[in-house]
mmCIF file of C-alpha atoms in Angstrom:
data_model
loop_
_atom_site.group_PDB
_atom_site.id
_atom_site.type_symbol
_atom_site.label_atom_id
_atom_site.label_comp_id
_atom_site.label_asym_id
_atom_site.label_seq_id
_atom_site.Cartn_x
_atom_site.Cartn_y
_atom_site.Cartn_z
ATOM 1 C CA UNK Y 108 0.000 0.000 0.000
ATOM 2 C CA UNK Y 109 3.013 2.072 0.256
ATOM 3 C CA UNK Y 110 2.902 3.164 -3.410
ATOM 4 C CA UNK Y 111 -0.835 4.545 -3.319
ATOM 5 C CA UNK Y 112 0.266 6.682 -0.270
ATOM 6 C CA UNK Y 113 2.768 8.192 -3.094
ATOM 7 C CA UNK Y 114 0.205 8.760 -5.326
ATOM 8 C CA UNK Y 115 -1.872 9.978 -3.120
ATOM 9 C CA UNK Y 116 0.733 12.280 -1.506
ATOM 10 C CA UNK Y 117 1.543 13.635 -5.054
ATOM 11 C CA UNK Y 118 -1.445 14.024 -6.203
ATOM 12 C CA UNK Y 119 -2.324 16.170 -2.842
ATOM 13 C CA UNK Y 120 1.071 18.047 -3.564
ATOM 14 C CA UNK Y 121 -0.159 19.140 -7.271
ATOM 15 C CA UNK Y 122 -3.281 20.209 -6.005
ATOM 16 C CA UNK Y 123 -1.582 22.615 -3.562
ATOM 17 C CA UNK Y 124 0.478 23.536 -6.381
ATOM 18 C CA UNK Y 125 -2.200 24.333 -8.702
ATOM 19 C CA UNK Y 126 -4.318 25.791 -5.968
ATOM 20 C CA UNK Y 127 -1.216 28.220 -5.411
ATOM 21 C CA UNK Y 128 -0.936 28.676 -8.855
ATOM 22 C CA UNK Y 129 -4.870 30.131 -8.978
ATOM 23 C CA UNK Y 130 -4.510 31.945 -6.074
ATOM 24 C CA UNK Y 131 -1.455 33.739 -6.890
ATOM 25 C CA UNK Y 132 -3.654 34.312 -10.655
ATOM 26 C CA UNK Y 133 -6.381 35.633 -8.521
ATOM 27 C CA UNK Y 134 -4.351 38.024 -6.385
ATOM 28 C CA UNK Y 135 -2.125 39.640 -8.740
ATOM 29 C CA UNK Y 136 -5.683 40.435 -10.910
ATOM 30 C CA UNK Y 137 -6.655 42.088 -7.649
ATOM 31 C CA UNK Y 138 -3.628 43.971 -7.646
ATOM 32 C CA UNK Y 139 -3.865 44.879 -11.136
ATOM 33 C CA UNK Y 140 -7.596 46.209 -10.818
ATOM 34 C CA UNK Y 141 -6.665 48.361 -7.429
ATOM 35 C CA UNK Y 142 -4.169 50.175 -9.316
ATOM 36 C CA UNK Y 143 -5.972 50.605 -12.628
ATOM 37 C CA UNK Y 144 -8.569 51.791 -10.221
ATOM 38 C CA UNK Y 145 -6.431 54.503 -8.149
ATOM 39 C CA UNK Y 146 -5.179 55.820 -12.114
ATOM 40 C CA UNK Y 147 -8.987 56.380 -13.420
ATOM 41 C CA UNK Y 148 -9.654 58.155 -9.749
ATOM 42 C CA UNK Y 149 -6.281 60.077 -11.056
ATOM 43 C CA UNK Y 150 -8.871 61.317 -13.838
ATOM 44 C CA UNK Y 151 -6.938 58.402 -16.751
ATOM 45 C CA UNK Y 152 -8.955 56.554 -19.533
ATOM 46 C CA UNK Y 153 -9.190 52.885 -18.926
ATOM 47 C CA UNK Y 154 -6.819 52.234 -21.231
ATOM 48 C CA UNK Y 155 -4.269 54.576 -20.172
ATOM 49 C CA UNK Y 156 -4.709 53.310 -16.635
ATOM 50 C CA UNK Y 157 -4.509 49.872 -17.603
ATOM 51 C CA UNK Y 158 -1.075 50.670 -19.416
ATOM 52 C CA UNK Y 159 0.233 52.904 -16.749
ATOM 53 C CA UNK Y 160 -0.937 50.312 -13.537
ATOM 54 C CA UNK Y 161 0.907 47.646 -15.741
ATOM 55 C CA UNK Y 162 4.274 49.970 -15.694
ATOM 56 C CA UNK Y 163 4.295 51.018 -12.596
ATOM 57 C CA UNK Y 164 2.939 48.132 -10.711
ATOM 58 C CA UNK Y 165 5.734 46.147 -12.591
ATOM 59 C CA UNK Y 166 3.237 43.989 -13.785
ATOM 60 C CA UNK Y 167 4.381 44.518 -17.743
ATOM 61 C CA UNK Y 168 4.328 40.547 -17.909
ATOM 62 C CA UNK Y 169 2.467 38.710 -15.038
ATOM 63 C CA UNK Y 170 4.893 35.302 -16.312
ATOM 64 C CA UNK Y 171 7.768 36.829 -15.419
ATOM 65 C CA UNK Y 172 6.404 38.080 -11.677
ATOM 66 C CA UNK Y 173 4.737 34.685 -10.908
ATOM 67 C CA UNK Y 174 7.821 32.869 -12.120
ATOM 68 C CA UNK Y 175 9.781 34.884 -9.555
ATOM 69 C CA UNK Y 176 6.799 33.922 -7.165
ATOM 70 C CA UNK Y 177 7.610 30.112 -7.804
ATOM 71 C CA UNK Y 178 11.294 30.939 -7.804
ATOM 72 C CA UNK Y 179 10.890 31.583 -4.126
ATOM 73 C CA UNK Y 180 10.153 27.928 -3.830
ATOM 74 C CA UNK Y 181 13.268 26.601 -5.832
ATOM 75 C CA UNK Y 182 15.598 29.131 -3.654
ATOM 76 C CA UNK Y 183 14.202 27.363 -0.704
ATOM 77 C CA UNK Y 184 15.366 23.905 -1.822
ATOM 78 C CA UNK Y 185 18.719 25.404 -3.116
ATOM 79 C CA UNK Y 186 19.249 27.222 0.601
ATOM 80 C CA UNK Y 187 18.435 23.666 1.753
ATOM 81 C CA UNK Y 188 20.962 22.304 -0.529
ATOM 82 C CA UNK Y 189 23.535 24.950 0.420
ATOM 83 C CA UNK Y 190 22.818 24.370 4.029
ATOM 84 C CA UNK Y 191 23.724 20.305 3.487
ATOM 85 C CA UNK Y 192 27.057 20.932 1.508
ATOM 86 C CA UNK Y 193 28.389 23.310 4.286
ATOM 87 C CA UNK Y 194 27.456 21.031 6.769
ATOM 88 C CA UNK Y 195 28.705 18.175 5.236
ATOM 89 C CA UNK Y 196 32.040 20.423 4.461
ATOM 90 C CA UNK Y 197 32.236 21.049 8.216
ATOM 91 C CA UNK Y 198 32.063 17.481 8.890
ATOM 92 C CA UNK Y 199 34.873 16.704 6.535
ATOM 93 C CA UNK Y 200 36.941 18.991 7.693
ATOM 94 C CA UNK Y 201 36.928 17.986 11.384
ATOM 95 C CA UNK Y 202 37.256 14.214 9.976
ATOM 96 C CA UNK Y 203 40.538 15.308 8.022
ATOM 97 C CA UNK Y 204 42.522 17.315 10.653
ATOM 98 C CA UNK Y 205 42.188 14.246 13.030
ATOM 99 C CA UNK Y 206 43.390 11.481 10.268
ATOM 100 C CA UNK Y 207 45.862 14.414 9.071
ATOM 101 C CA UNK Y 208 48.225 14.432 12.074
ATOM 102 C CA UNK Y 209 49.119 16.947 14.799
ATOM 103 C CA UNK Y 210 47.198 19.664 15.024
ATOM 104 C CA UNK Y 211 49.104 22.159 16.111
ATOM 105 C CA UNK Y 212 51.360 22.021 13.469
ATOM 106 C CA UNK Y 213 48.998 23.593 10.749
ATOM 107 C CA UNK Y 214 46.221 25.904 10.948
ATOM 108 C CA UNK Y 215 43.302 23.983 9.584
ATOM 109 C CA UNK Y 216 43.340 25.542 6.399
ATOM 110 C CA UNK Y 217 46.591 24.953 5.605
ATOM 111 C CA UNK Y 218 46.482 21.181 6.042
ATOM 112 C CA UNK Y 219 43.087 20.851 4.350
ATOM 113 C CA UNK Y 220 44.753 23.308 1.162
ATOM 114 C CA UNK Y 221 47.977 20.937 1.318
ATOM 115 C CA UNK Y 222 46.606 17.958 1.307
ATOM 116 C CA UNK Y 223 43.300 17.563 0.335
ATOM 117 C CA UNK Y 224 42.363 21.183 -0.098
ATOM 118 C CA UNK Y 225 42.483 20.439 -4.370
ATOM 119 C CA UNK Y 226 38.181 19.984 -3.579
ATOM 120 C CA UNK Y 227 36.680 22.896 -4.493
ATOM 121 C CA UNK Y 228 34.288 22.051 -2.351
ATOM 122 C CA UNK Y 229 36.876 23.657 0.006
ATOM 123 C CA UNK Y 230 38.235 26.290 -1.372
ATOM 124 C CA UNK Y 231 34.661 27.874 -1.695
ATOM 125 C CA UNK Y 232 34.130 27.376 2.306
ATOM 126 C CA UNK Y 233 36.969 29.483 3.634
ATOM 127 C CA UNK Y 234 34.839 30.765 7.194
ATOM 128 C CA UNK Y 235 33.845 27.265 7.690
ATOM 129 C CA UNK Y 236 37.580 26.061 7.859
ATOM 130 C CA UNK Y 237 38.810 29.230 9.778
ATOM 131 C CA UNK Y 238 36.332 27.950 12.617
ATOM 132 C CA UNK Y 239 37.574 24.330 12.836
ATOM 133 C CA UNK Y 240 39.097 23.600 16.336
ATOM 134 C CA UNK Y 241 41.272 20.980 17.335
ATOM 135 C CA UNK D 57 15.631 59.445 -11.088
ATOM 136 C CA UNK D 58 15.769 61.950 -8.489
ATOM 137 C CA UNK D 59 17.659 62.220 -5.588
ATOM 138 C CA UNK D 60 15.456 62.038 -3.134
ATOM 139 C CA UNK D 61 13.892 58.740 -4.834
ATOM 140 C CA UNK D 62 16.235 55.835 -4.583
ATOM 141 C CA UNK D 63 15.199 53.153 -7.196
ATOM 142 C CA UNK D 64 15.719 50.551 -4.861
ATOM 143 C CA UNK D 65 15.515 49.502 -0.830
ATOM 144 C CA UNK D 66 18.919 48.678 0.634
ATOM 145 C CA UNK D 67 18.863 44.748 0.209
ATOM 146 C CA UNK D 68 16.981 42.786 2.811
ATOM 147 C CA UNK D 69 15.146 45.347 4.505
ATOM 148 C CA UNK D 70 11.895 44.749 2.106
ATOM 149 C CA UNK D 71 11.276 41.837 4.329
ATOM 150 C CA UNK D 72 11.394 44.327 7.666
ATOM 151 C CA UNK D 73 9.529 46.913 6.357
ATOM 152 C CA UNK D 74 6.616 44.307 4.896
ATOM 153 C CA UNK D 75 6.529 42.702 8.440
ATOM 154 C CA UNK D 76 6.100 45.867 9.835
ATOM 155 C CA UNK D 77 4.001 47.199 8.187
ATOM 156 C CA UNK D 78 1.671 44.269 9.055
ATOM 157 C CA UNK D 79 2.287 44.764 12.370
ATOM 158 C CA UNK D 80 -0.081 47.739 12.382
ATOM 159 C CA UNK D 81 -2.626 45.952 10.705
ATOM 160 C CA UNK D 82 -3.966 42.971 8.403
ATOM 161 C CA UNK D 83 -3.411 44.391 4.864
ATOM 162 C CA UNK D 84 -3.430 42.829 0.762
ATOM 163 C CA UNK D 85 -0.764 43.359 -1.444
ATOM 164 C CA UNK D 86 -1.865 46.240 -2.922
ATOM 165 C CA UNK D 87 -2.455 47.858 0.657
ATOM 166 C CA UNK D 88 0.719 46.934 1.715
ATOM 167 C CA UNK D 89 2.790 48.804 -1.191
ATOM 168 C CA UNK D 90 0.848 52.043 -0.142
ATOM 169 C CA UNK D 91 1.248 51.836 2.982
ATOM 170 C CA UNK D 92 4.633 51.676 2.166
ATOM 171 C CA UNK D 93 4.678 54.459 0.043
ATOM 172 C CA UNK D 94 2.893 56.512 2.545
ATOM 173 C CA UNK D 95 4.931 55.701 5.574
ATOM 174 C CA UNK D 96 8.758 56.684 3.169
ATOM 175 C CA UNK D 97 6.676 59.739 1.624
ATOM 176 C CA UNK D 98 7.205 58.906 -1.225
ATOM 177 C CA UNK D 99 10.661 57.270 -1.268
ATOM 178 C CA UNK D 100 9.945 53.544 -1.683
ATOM 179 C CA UNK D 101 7.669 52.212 -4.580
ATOM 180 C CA UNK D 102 7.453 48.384 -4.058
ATOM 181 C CA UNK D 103 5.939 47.017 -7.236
ATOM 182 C CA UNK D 104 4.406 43.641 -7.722
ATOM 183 C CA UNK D 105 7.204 41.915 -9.056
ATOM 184 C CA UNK D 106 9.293 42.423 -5.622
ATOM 185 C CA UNK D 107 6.122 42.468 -3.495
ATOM 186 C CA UNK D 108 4.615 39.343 -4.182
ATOM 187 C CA UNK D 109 7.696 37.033 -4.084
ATOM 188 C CA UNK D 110 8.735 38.667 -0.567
ATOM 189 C CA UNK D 111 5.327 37.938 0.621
ATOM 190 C CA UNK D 112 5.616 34.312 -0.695
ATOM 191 C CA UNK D 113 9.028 34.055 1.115
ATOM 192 C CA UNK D 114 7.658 35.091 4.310
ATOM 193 C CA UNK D 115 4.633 33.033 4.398
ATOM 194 C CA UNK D 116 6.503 30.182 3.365
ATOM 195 C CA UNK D 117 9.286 30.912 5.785
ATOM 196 C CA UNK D 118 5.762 31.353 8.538
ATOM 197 C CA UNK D 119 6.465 35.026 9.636
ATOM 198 C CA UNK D 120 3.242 35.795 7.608
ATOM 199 C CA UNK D 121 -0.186 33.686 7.168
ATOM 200 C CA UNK D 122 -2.695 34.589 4.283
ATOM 201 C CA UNK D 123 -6.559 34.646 4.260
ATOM 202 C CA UNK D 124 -8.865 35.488 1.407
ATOM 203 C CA UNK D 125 -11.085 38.274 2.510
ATOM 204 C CA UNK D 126 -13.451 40.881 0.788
ATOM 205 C CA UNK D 127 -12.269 44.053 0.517
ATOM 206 C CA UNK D 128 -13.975 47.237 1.008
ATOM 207 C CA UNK D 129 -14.277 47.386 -2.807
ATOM 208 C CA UNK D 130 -16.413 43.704 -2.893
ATOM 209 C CA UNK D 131 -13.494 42.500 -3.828
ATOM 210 C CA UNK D 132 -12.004 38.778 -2.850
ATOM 211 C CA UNK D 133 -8.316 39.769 -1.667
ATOM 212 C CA UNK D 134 -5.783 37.754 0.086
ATOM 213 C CA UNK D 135 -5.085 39.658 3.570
ATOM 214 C CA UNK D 136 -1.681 39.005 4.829
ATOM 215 C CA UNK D 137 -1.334 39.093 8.857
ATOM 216 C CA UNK D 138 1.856 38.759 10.894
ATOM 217 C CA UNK D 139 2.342 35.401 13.056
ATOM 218 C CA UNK D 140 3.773 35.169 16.318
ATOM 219 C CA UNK D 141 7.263 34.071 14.905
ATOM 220 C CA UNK D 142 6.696 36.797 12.317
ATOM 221 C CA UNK D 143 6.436 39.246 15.349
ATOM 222 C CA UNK D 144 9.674 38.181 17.219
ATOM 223 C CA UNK D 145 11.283 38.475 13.622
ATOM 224 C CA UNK D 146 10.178 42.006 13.425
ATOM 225 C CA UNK D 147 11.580 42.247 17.034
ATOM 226 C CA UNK D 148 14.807 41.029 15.960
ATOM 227 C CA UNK D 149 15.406 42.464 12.919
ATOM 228 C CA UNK D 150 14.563 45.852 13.827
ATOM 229 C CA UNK D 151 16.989 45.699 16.873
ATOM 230 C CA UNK D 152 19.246 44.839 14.497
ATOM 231 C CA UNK D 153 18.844 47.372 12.126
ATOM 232 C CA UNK D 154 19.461 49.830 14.618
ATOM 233 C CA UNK D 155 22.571 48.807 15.752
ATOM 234 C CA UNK D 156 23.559 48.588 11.966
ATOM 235 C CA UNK D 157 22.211 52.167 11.619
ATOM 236 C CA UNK D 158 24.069 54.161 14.350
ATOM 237 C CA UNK D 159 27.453 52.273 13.373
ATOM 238 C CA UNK D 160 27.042 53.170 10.066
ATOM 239 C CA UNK D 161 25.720 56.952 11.494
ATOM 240 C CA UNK D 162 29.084 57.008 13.719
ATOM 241 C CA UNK D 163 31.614 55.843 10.796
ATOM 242 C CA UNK D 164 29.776 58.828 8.074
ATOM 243 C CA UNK D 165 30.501 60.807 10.827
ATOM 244 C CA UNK D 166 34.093 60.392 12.294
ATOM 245 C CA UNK D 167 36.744 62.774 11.943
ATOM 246 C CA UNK D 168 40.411 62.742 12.738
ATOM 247 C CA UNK D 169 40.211 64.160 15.522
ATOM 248 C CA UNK D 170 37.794 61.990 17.363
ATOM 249 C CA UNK D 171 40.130 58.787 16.792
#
């Protein structure tokens, strides 16, 4: 039964997702209208409101604002990501100064650049390695 | 542009300013960018396309929590409120700022002859 709680766990996950989708639909319309509405109070024809609520509300192409909507999701997973590969670089580095040999020979850097520092993984994490302690 | 109108917020502190401003009260998108306006006199225009994904981010991140509601206009709008967490945030942050702000008011500030 463990593959129709998948299912049914993905198909609740697109739902949200399209749900999202027509709610995000719905409130940048709203948006749209209260500013078109503000420019004919401003004394503006509907179609120069229209035009001018589009420019200034940034709304020239509603793709391009609900993909940076969605983005938000993606950055989420990427921070997650980000998050995992420092702490897993952390990890790694404590592991390597204690096989490496005395500590108080090298800073930690040093002995992670000498010796195994050719990661880039490594090189990109410079803070991280400052902070190891022995 | 003119002087007095920078074209952008100093990074990060859209998410402050949103959360504050919904700390006064309940508000929809389009409330929240005048309010915003309103508050800076002018200074800071938010438009939609920075708006809305900062108010995804913070109601995904739960320092903000959504609710359709009908606007004055008989409209159906999505009313943004702050959360507890979203409070203590605001807390935070704004402590924060402050510090960052008189540093930053001291160092424009110094002279020679005060080192």
């Amino acid at each position: 039964m463990r593959w129709l709680k998948r299912v049914m766990g993905s198909a609740k996950a697109l739902a949200r997702s399209e749900r999202s989708e027509r709610e995000l639909d719905e409130e940048l319309r709203g948006y749209l209208e209260a500013v078109v509405d503000e420019k004919l109070r401003s004394g503006m024809s509907r179609e120069e409101a229209t035009r001018a609520a589009r420019l200034e509300g940034g709304l020239v192409s509603t793709d391009s604002v609900k993909e940076r909507v969605r983005d938000v999701g993606w950055e989420a997973r990427i921070d997650t990501l980000w998050q995992d590969v420092r702490y897993a670089g952390r990890n790694a580095c404590m592991l390597s100064t204690r096989v490496i040999g005395p500590p108080s020979t090298f800073p930690c850097q040093e002995k992670l650049r000498g010796r195994i520092g050719q990661l880039a993984l490594f090189e990109s994490l410079p803070s991280e390695t400052q902070t190891c302690k022995h | 542009v003119p002087e007095d109108k920078p074209s952008g917020l100093v990074q990060g502190t859209l998410y402050m300013l949103i959360l504050k401003t919904l700390d006064l009260e309940p508000m929809h998108g389009y409330g929240i960018g005048v309010r915003l306006e309103q508050i800076s006199k002018g200074v800071f225009q938010v438009n939609a396309g920075s708006l809305f994904p900062a108010l995804r981010r913070l109601e995904r991140d739960g320092l903000i929590r959504g609710e359709w509601r009908v606007t004055e206009n008989n409209r159906r709008a999505k009313y943004y409120a702050l959360t507890p967490s979203g409070r203590a945030m605001l807390k935070r942050e704004t402590r924060v700022w402050e510090v960052q702000t008189n540093a930053i008011g001291r160092i424009l500030k110094a002279s020679l002859g005060e080192l």
